[in-house]
Coordinates of C-alpha atoms in Angstrom, one line a residue:
Chain A
X30 CA -126.7 120.4 34.8
X31 CA -125.1 121.9 37.9
X32 CA -123.2 124.2 35.6
X33 CA -122.1 126.6 38.3
X34 CA -121.5 123.9 41.0
X35 CA -119.2 121.3 39.3
X36 CA -116.0 122.7 40.9
X37 CA -116.0 123.5 44.6
X38 CA -115.3 127.2 44.6
X39 CA -112.6 127.1 47.3
X40 CA -110.8 124.1 45.9
X41 CA -108.3 125.5 43.4
X42 CA -104.9 125.2 44.9
X43 CA -101.3 124.5 43.8
X44 CA -99.9 121.0 44.5
X45 CA -96.6 120.8 46.2
X46 CA -94.6 117.6 46.1
X47 CA -91.2 117.2 47.7
X48 CA -91.0 120.9 48.0
X49 CA -91.7 121.5 44.3
X50 CA -94.9 123.0 42.9
X51 CA -95.9 120.4 40.3
X52 CA -99.3 121.6 39.3
X53 CA -102.7 122.4 40.7
X54 CA -105.8 120.5 41.9
X55 CA -109.6 121.0 41.8
X56 CA -112.4 119.3 43.7
X57 CA -115.1 118.1 41.2
X58 CA -118.5 116.4 41.2
X59 CA -120.7 114.5 38.7
X60 CA -122.2 116.7 36.0
X61 CA -125.3 114.4 36.2
X62 CA -128.0 113.4 38.6
X63 CA -126.3 110.0 39.3
X64 CA -123.0 108.2 39.6
X65 CA -121.6 105.7 37.2
X66 CA -118.9 103.1 36.8
X67 CA -115.6 104.8 37.1
X68 CA -114.3 103.3 33.8
X69 CA -116.8 105.5 31.9
X70 CA -114.9 108.5 33.0
X71 CA -113.0 110.0 30.1
X72 CA -111.2 113.1 31.4
X73 CA -111.7 116.8 31.4
X74 CA -111.5 119.9 29.3
X75 CA -109.5 122.2 31.5
X76 CA -108.3 125.7 30.4
X77 CA -106.8 128.2 32.9
X78 CA -106.3 131.8 31.7
X79 CA -106.2 130.6 28.1
X80 CA -103.8 127.7 28.6
X81 CA -105.3 124.2 28.0
X82 CA -104.2 121.1 29.9
X83 CA -104.8 117.9 28.0
X84 CA -106.0 114.7 29.5
X85 CA -102.5 113.2 29.5
X86 CA -101.6 115.8 32.1
X87 CA -104.5 115.0 34.3
X88 CA -104.8 112.4 37.1
X89 CA -107.9 111.6 39.1
X90 CA -108.2 110.9 42.8
X91 CA -111.4 109.0 44.0
X92 CA -112.4 106.2 46.3
X93 CA -109.5 106.6 48.7
X94 CA -106.9 105.7 46.1
X95 CA -103.8 107.6 44.9
X96 CA -104.4 109.7 41.8
X97 CA -104.7 107.6 38.6
X98 CA -104.2 108.5 35.0
X99 CA -107.3 108.3 32.7
X100 CA -105.6 105.3 31.0
X101 CA -105.8 103.5 34.4
X102 CA -109.3 104.9 35.2
X103 CA -110.8 103.3 32.1
X104 CA -109.8 99.8 33.4
X105 CA -111.7 100.4 36.7
X106 CA -114.7 98.6 35.1
X107 CA -116.2 97.3 38.4
X108 CA -115.5 100.3 40.5
X109 CA -118.2 102.9 40.9
X110 CA -117.9 106.7 41.3
X111 CA -120.9 107.4 43.6
X112 CA -123.1 110.5 43.1
X113 CA -122.4 111.9 46.6
X114 CA -118.6 111.7 46.3
X115 CA -116.3 114.6 45.5
X116 CA -113.2 113.7 43.5
X117 CA -109.9 115.6 43.1
X118 CA -108.6 116.4 39.7
X119 CA -104.8 116.8 39.6
X120 CA -103.3 118.8 36.7
X121 CA -99.6 118.7 35.9
X122 CA -98.3 122.3 35.5
X123 CA -94.7 122.8 36.7
X124 CA -94.5 125.9 38.9
X125 CA -98.3 125.9 39.4
X126 CA -100.6 128.9 39.1
X127 CA -99.9 132.4 40.2
X128 CA -101.7 133.7 43.4
X129 CA -105.0 135.4 42.9
X130 CA -108.0 135.0 40.7
X131 CA -108.1 132.8 37.6
X132 CA -110.5 132.1 34.7
X133 CA -111.2 128.4 34.3
X134 CA -113.1 126.9 31.3
X135 CA -114.2 123.4 32.2
X136 CA -116.1 120.4 30.9
X137 CA -116.4 116.8 32.2
X138 CA -116.5 113.9 29.7
X139 CA -118.3 110.7 31.0
X140 CA -119.4 108.1 28.5
X141 CA -122.6 107.3 30.3
X142 CA -125.8 107.4 28.4
X143 CA -129.3 106.2 28.0
X144 CA -128.6 102.8 26.4
X145 CA -127.1 102.2 23.0
X146 CA -126.0 105.2 20.9
X147 CA -124.8 105.4 17.2
X148 CA -121.4 106.5 18.6
X149 CA -120.8 103.4 20.7
X150 CA -118.4 101.5 18.4
X151 CA -116.5 104.6 17.5
X152 CA -116.0 105.6 21.2
X153 CA -114.6 102.1 22.0
X154 CA -111.9 102.7 19.3
X155 CA -111.5 106.5 19.6
X156 CA -113.0 108.0 22.8
X157 CA -114.0 111.6 22.2
X158 CA -111.7 114.5 23.2
X159 CA -113.1 116.2 26.4
X160 CA -114.4 119.7 25.5
X161 CA -116.1 118.6 22.3
X162 CA -119.4 118.2 24.1
X163 CA -119.3 114.4 23.3
X164 CA -119.7 112.3 26.4
X165 CA -121.2 115.3 28.3
X166 CA -124.8 114.8 27.6
X167 CA -126.2 116.6 30.7
X168 CA -123.8 119.5 30.6
X169 CA -122.9 119.9 26.9
X170 CA -121.4 123.4 27.0
X171 CA -118.0 124.4 28.4
X172 CA -118.6 126.3 31.6
X173 CA -116.4 129.3 32.7
X174 CA -115.6 129.8 36.4
X175 CA -113.7 132.6 38.2
X176 CA -111.8 131.0 41.0
X177 CA -109.2 132.3 43.5
X178 CA -106.2 130.2 44.3
X179 CA -106.2 128.9 47.8
X180 CA -102.9 128.3 49.7
X181 CA -101.7 124.7 49.3
X182 CA -102.1 122.4 52.3
X183 CA -98.8 121.8 54.1
X184 CA -97.6 118.2 53.7
Chain B
X16 CA -158.8 100.2 42.5
X17 CA -156.8 102.7 44.2
X18 CA -154.2 105.3 43.1
X19 CA -151.5 105.9 45.7
X20 CA -149.0 108.7 45.9
X21 CA -145.3 108.6 46.2
X22 CA -142.2 110.5 45.3
X23 CA -139.2 109.6 43.1
X24 CA -136.2 110.8 45.1
X25 CA -134.9 112.0 41.7
X26 CA -136.9 115.1 42.6
X27 CA -134.3 115.9 45.3
X28 CA -131.2 115.4 43.1
X29 CA -130.0 119.0 43.6
X30 CA -130.6 119.0 47.4
X31 CA -128.6 115.8 47.6
X32 CA -125.8 117.2 45.3
X33 CA -125.5 120.2 47.6
X34 CA -125.8 118.0 50.7
X35 CA -128.8 119.8 52.0
X36 CA -131.0 116.7 52.1
X37 CA -129.4 113.3 52.4
X38 CA -131.3 110.0 51.8
X39 CA -132.9 109.8 55.3
X40 CA -134.0 113.5 55.1
X41 CA -135.7 112.8 51.7
X42 CA -137.5 109.7 53.0
X43 CA -138.6 111.6 56.1
X44 CA -140.0 114.4 53.9
X45 CA -142.0 111.9 51.9
X46 CA -143.4 110.1 54.9
X47 CA -144.1 113.0 57.2
X48 CA -145.0 116.1 55.1
X49 CA -146.9 115.0 52.0
X50 CA -150.3 114.2 53.5
X51 CA -150.4 110.5 53.2
X52 CA -147.9 109.8 50.4
X53 CA -145.9 106.8 51.3
X54 CA -144.2 105.5 48.1
X55 CA -140.5 105.7 47.6
X56 CA -138.9 105.4 44.2
X57 CA -135.2 106.0 43.7
X58 CA -132.4 105.7 41.1
X59 CA -129.9 103.1 42.3
X60 CA -126.8 105.1 41.1
X61 CA -128.0 108.3 42.7
X62 CA -129.3 107.2 46.1
X63 CA -127.2 104.1 46.9
X64 CA -123.6 103.2 47.3
X65 CA -123.6 101.1 44.0
X66 CA -123.6 98.2 43.2
X67 CA -123.7 96.9 46.8
X68 CA -124.7 99.3 49.6
X69 CA -123.9 96.6 52.2
X70 CA -125.9 94.9 54.9
X71 CA -125.5 97.7 57.5
X72 CA -127.2 100.0 55.0
X73 CA -130.0 97.4 54.3
X74 CA -130.8 97.3 58.0
X75 CA -130.8 101.1 58.2
X76 CA -133.0 101.3 55.1
X77 CA -135.7 99.0 56.5
X78 CA -135.6 100.9 59.8
X79 CA -136.2 104.2 57.9
X80 CA -139.2 102.6 56.1
X81 CA -140.7 101.6 59.4
X82 CA -139.9 104.9 61.2
X83 CA -141.4 107.1 58.5
X84 CA -144.2 104.8 57.3
X85 CA -142.9 104.6 53.7
X86 CA -142.8 101.7 51.2
X87 CA -140.1 100.8 48.6
X88 CA -142.1 101.1 45.4
X89 CA -139.6 101.2 42.6
X90 CA -135.9 101.2 41.8
X91 CA -134.9 102.9 38.6
X92 CA -131.9 101.3 36.8
X93 CA -129.6 102.4 34.0
X94 CA -127.7 100.7 31.2
X95 CA -124.3 102.1 30.4
X96 CA -123.1 100.0 27.5
X97 CA -119.5 101.2 27.4
X98 CA -118.7 100.1 31.0
X99 CA -116.0 97.7 29.8
X100 CA -114.5 100.3 27.4
X101 CA -112.9 97.6 25.2
X102 CA -116.2 96.6 23.6
X103 CA -119.9 97.6 23.5
X104 CA -121.9 95.4 25.9
X105 CA -124.0 92.7 24.2
X106 CA -127.7 92.4 25.0
X107 CA -126.8 89.4 27.3
X108 CA -124.3 91.5 29.2
X109 CA -126.9 94.1 29.6
X110 CA -129.3 91.4 30.9
X111 CA -126.7 90.4 33.4
X112 CA -126.5 94.0 34.7
X113 CA -130.3 94.1 34.9
X114 CA -130.3 90.8 36.9
X115 CA -127.8 92.3 39.3
X116 CA -130.1 95.3 39.7
X117 CA -133.1 93.1 40.2
X118 CA -131.4 91.3 43.0
X119 CA -130.3 94.6 44.6
X120 CA -133.9 95.9 44.3
X121 CA -135.2 92.7 46.0
X122 CA -132.7 93.0 48.8
X123 CA -134.2 96.5 49.6
X124 CA -137.8 95.3 49.4
X125 CA -138.7 97.1 46.2
X126 CA -141.8 95.8 44.3
X127 CA -140.9 97.2 40.9
X128 CA -137.8 97.9 38.7
X129 CA -138.0 100.6 36.1
X130 CA -135.9 100.2 33.0
X131 CA -135.1 102.9 30.5
X132 CA -137.3 103.5 27.5
X133 CA -134.4 102.5 25.2
X134 CA -133.8 99.0 26.6
X135 CA -134.3 96.5 23.8
X136 CA -137.2 94.1 24.7
X137 CA -135.1 90.9 24.4
X138 CA -133.0 92.1 27.4
X139 CA -136.2 92.3 29.4
X140 CA -137.3 88.9 28.2
X141 CA -133.9 87.5 29.2
X142 CA -134.2 88.9 32.8
X143 CA -137.9 88.1 33.2
X144 CA -137.5 84.6 34.7
X145 CA -135.5 86.0 37.6
X146 CA -138.0 88.9 38.0
X147 CA -140.8 86.3 38.2
X148 CA -138.9 84.2 40.7
X149 CA -138.2 87.1 42.9
X150 CA -141.7 88.6 42.4
X151 CA -140.3 91.9 41.0
X152 CA -142.3 93.6 38.2
X153 CA -140.2 95.1 35.4
X154 CA -141.6 98.4 33.9
X155 CA -140.4 100.0 30.7
X156 CA -140.5 103.7 30.9
X157 CA -142.2 105.6 28.1
X158 CA -140.7 109.1 28.0
X159 CA -141.2 112.2 25.9
X160 CA -140.9 112.4 22.9
X161 CA -141.9 108.7 22.6
X162 CA -145.6 108.0 22.5
X163 CA -147.8 105.2 24.0
X164 CA -148.8 104.4 20.4
X165 CA -145.3 103.4 19.3
X166 CA -143.5 100.1 18.9
X167 CA -142.0 100.5 22.5
X168 CA -145.4 99.8 24.1
X169 CA -146.4 97.3 21.4
X170 CA -143.3 95.2 22.0
X171 CA -144.1 94.9 25.7
X172 CA -147.8 94.1 25.2
X173 CA -146.8 91.4 22.7
X174 CA -144.5 89.7 25.3
X175 CA -147.3 89.9 27.9
X176 CA -149.8 88.3 25.5
X177 CA -147.4 85.6 24.5
X178 CA -146.2 84.6 27.9
X179 CA -149.1 85.6 30.2
X180 CA -146.5 87.2 32.6
X181 CA -147.7 89.5 35.4
X182 CA -144.2 90.8 35.9
X183 CA -143.8 93.1 32.9
X184 CA -145.4 96.3 32.0
X185 CA -145.2 100.1 31.2
X186 CA -144.1 103.1 33.3
X187 CA -145.6 106.1 31.6
X188 CA -143.7 109.4 32.3
X189 CA -146.5 112.1 32.3
X190 CA -144.1 114.3 30.3
X191 CA -145.7 112.5 27.3
X192 CA -148.8 114.7 28.0
X193 CA -146.8 117.9 27.7
X194 CA -148.5 120.2 25.1
X195 CA -146.3 123.3 25.3
X196 CA -142.6 124.0 26.2
X197 CA -142.2 124.6 29.9
X198 CA -142.0 128.3 31.0
X199 CA -138.8 127.5 33.0
X200 CA -137.1 125.9 29.9
X201 CA -138.0 129.0 27.9
X202 CA -136.6 131.4 30.5
X203 CA -133.4 129.3 30.6
X204 CA -133.1 129.6 26.8
X205 CA -133.7 133.4 27.0
X206 CA -130.8 133.7 29.5
X207 CA -128.8 132.0 26.7
X208 CA -129.8 134.6 24.2
X209 CA -133.1 133.6 22.8
X210 CA -135.5 136.4 22.1
X211 CA -138.8 136.6 23.9
X212 CA -140.6 136.6 20.6
X213 CA -139.0 133.2 19.9
X214 CA -140.4 131.8 23.2
X215 CA -143.8 133.2 22.2
X216 CA -143.5 131.6 18.7
X217 CA -142.5 128.2 20.4
X218 CA -145.6 128.2 22.5
X219 CA -147.9 129.3 19.6
X220 CA -146.5 126.6 17.4
X221 CA -146.9 123.9 20.1
X222 CA -150.5 125.0 20.8
X223 CA -151.3 125.0 17.1
X224 CA -149.9 121.4 16.8
X225 CA -151.9 120.5 19.9
X226 CA -155.1 121.7 18.3
X227 CA -154.3 119.6 15.2
X228 CA -153.4 122.7 13.2
X229 CA -149.7 122.1 12.5
X230 CA -148.4 124.2 9.7
X231 CA -146.3 121.3 8.5
X232 CA -146.3 117.5 8.5
X233 CA -144.8 116.0 11.7
X234 CA -145.0 112.3 10.9
X235 CA -141.2 112.0 10.7
X236 CA -140.5 113.6 14.0
X237 CA -141.8 110.7 16.2
X238 CA -139.3 108.3 14.8
X239 CA -136.4 110.3 16.4
X240 CA -135.4 111.1 20.0
X241 CA -135.4 114.6 21.2
X242 CA -131.6 114.5 21.4
X243 CA -131.2 113.5 17.8
X244 CA -133.8 116.1 16.7
X245 CA -131.8 118.8 18.5
X246 CA -128.5 117.8 17.0
X247 CA -129.9 117.3 13.5
X248 CA -131.5 120.8 13.7
X249 CA -128.1 122.2 14.6
X250 CA -126.6 120.5 11.6
X251 CA -129.4 121.9 9.4
X252 CA -128.9 125.4 10.7
X253 CA -125.1 125.4 10.0
X254 CA -125.0 123.3 6.8
X255 CA -128.5 123.2 5.4
X256 CA -128.4 119.4 5.7
X257 CA -130.3 116.9 7.9
X258 CA -131.8 113.5 7.8
X259 CA -133.8 113.7 4.5
X260 CA -137.2 113.0 6.2
X261 CA -136.7 115.9 8.6
X262 CA -135.8 118.6 5.9
X263 CA -139.4 119.7 5.4
X264 CA -140.0 120.0 9.2
X265 CA -136.9 122.0 9.8
X266 CA -137.6 124.3 6.8
X267 CA -141.1 124.7 8.3
X268 CA -139.7 125.7 11.7
X269 CA -137.2 128.1 10.0
X270 CA -140.0 129.7 8.0
X271 CA -142.3 129.9 11.1
X272 CA -139.5 131.6 13.1
X273 CA -138.4 134.0 10.3
X274 CA -142.0 135.2 10.2
X275 CA -142.2 136.0 13.9
X276 CA -138.7 136.8 15.2
X277 CA -136.6 139.7 14.1
X278 CA -133.1 138.7 12.9
X279 CA -133.3 135.2 14.3
X280 CA -130.2 133.4 15.4
X281 CA -129.5 129.7 16.0
X282 CA -130.7 129.9 19.6
X283 CA -134.1 131.4 18.4
X284 CA -134.6 128.5 15.9
X285 CA -133.7 126.0 18.6
X286 CA -136.2 127.6 21.0
X287 CA -139.0 127.5 18.5
X288 CA -138.1 123.9 17.6
X289 CA -138.8 122.9 21.2
X290 CA -142.4 122.7 20.1
X291 CA -141.5 119.6 18.1
X292 CA -140.1 117.7 21.1
X293 CA -143.5 116.9 22.6
X294 CA -145.1 113.4 22.4
X295 CA -148.7 114.4 21.7
X296 CA -149.8 110.9 23.0
X297 CA -153.4 110.1 23.5
X298 CA -155.1 109.8 26.9
X299 CA -157.4 107.2 25.4
X300 CA -154.4 105.0 24.8
X301 CA -153.3 105.4 28.4
X302 CA -156.9 104.4 29.5
X303 CA -156.7 101.2 27.4
X304 CA -153.3 100.1 28.7
X305 CA -153.9 101.1 32.3
X306 CA -154.0 97.4 33.4
X307 CA -150.4 97.1 32.2
X308 CA -149.1 100.2 33.9
X309 CA -146.6 99.2 36.7
X310 CA -146.4 102.7 38.2
X311 CA -146.3 106.3 36.9
X312 CA -143.7 109.0 36.8
X313 CA -145.5 112.2 37.7
X314 CA -143.1 114.4 35.7
X315 CA -143.2 118.1 36.2
X316 CA -141.0 121.1 35.4
X317 CA -142.6 123.9 37.4
X318 CA -145.5 124.1 39.9
X319 CA -147.0 127.6 40.0
X320 CA -149.9 128.8 42.1
X321 CA -153.3 128.7 40.4
X322 CA -154.2 132.4 39.9
X323 CA -156.8 133.4 42.5
X324 CA -156.6 130.1 44.4
X325 CA -154.0 130.3 47.2
X326 CA -152.7 126.8 48.1
X327 CA -153.6 125.2 44.8
X328 CA -151.0 124.5 42.2
X329 CA -150.7 123.8 38.5
X330 CA -148.3 122.5 35.8
X331 CA -149.2 124.7 32.9
X332 CA -147.3 122.7 30.3
X333 CA -148.6 119.1 31.0
X334 CA -152.2 118.0 30.7
X335 CA -152.5 116.4 34.2
X336 CA -156.4 116.4 34.0
X337 CA -156.4 114.1 31.0
X338 CA -153.6 111.9 32.2
X339 CA -155.0 111.2 35.7
X340 CA -158.5 111.0 34.3
X341 CA -157.4 108.3 31.9
X342 CA -155.6 106.3 34.7
X343 CA -158.8 106.4 36.8
X344 CA -161.1 105.5 33.9
X345 CA -158.8 102.6 33.0
X346 CA -158.7 101.2 36.6
X347 CA -155.1 101.8 37.3
X348 CA -154.1 100.3 40.6
X349 CA -150.7 101.6 41.8
X350 CA -148.5 104.5 42.5
X351 CA -148.0 107.9 40.9
X352 CA -144.6 109.2 42.0
X353 CA -143.7 112.9 41.8
X354 CA -140.7 113.4 39.5
X355 CA -139.5 117.0 39.5
X356 CA -137.1 117.9 36.7
X357 CA -137.2 121.7 36.4
X358 CA -134.4 122.4 38.9
X359 CA -131.8 122.0 36.2
X360 CA -133.1 125.1 34.4
X361 CA -131.9 127.3 37.2
X362 CA -128.4 125.8 37.8
X363 CA -126.8 128.3 35.5
X364 CA -127.5 130.9 38.1
X365 CA -126.3 131.6 41.7
X366 CA -127.2 129.4 44.7
X367 CA -129.7 132.0 45.9
X368 CA -131.7 131.5 42.6
X369 CA -131.9 127.7 42.8
X370 CA -135.4 126.2 43.0
X371 CA -136.7 124.7 46.3
X372 CA -137.2 121.0 45.4
X373 CA -139.0 120.3 48.7
X374 CA -141.6 123.0 48.0
X375 CA -142.0 122.0 44.4
X376 CA -142.8 118.4 45.3
X377 CA -145.2 119.5 48.1
X378 CA -147.0 121.6 45.5
X379 CA -147.1 118.7 43.0
X380 CA -148.6 116.4 45.7
X381 CA -151.4 119.0 46.2
X382 CA -152.2 118.6 42.5
X383 CA -152.1 114.8 42.6
X384 CA -154.2 114.7 45.8
X385 CA -156.9 116.9 44.3
X386 CA -157.0 115.2 40.9
X387 CA -157.0 111.7 42.4
X388 CA -159.9 112.6 44.7
X389 CA -161.9 114.5 42.0

């Protein structure tokens, strides 16, 4: 669902902290017709121009809080990510991305489902790796985007 | 007995995602532009700041209901059993979540709470005392490829018989009366590489099954969900293996495709196999259980104009005549809510090619109005 609309098209920008470009950010939405408890959020498959950025290099900014790692996000068991709300995905990539156009391959993994599934016990012990399609029931294929880098906001 | 019309705001999911229609706009559309429809159904985690939208919102909500002449008919609730991440929720934890949702529904004036088709019946039994106390009716959805003839309905009827409760029943999703794959799903599959001959074969196979002329035995299919069937078919196509009881069916689909499609690939088999995902439930069963129907999801994937009849609309893949006829014959007293789902089959395209949900729902309401009055 919403294949072509999961990333805001003007949202790819480098992230500058203390004068250093530490990575890049993307504004993202739910790949579903509803929100869910934030804890269910399991990270992203993100690949830019052939380079993949694993979940341990990603942090997630939602609900007015500073970016959190996905290890922290999974403990947000009473916090909800609402359907209407855009979140910002921060990706650690020292030096950032080059100016111009980039090819992103992208998939969201959220362990939300219709009730009990055969994979439940396994996913408690070993959550699926984003990009496998698991935990992406409404948008099970990786989606490719062509996005142009926007100048970072001045701090 | 009266059948009333409403809309599940699920129908406007894309307009909300794109911020074209927010909640008040959706309610205004239902109250003002649908010729007497007044029922509002919504999904708590789509339409509300969940789990507590706050008292200011509640005041606003009731003001909207009054301003637009609408009624809160049903709130649809989910069940995400991995919420706590360190364990799978027990049935009692799921019942706690349901009780929380029942209280939320009551606070917004809803009469009914719809639970998912897959919710085990003991969870409903556990939450039933609160539902009775708050005068909220719990309805279990029956959704394609389930059938009304299965255990899911039987379990609910057993509880009703045992307890005499008036607060438990069924929410049929009219997708269970689908008899051929939707034309918009087939177009979406073709954009993914399916051959047009595979679409034709899928429709032919579905219609043959509908006439009772299935080329292979489908008994095993109804014990599986559509998702499981699709993933097992994928496994069969790559490894030749599947759940043993499905092997004959998958081999049948493969043979059927091979005879009709040149050099078929996986996407072609998958397209033809969509003919298996339909419920083929009986309208007579719906007539019999109509007194236990809480409300109805008027599912549709595409409303097209009836050829030669401007202003009249049809859903060519779902037998609406049979479904509404059965509800009327069975004395159903309640709401049929439009539930548009076909917008997702256009979201692989550009914004200019997206479907107009408002127009699709208006067309569907024309169909409902006509069939209810017939």
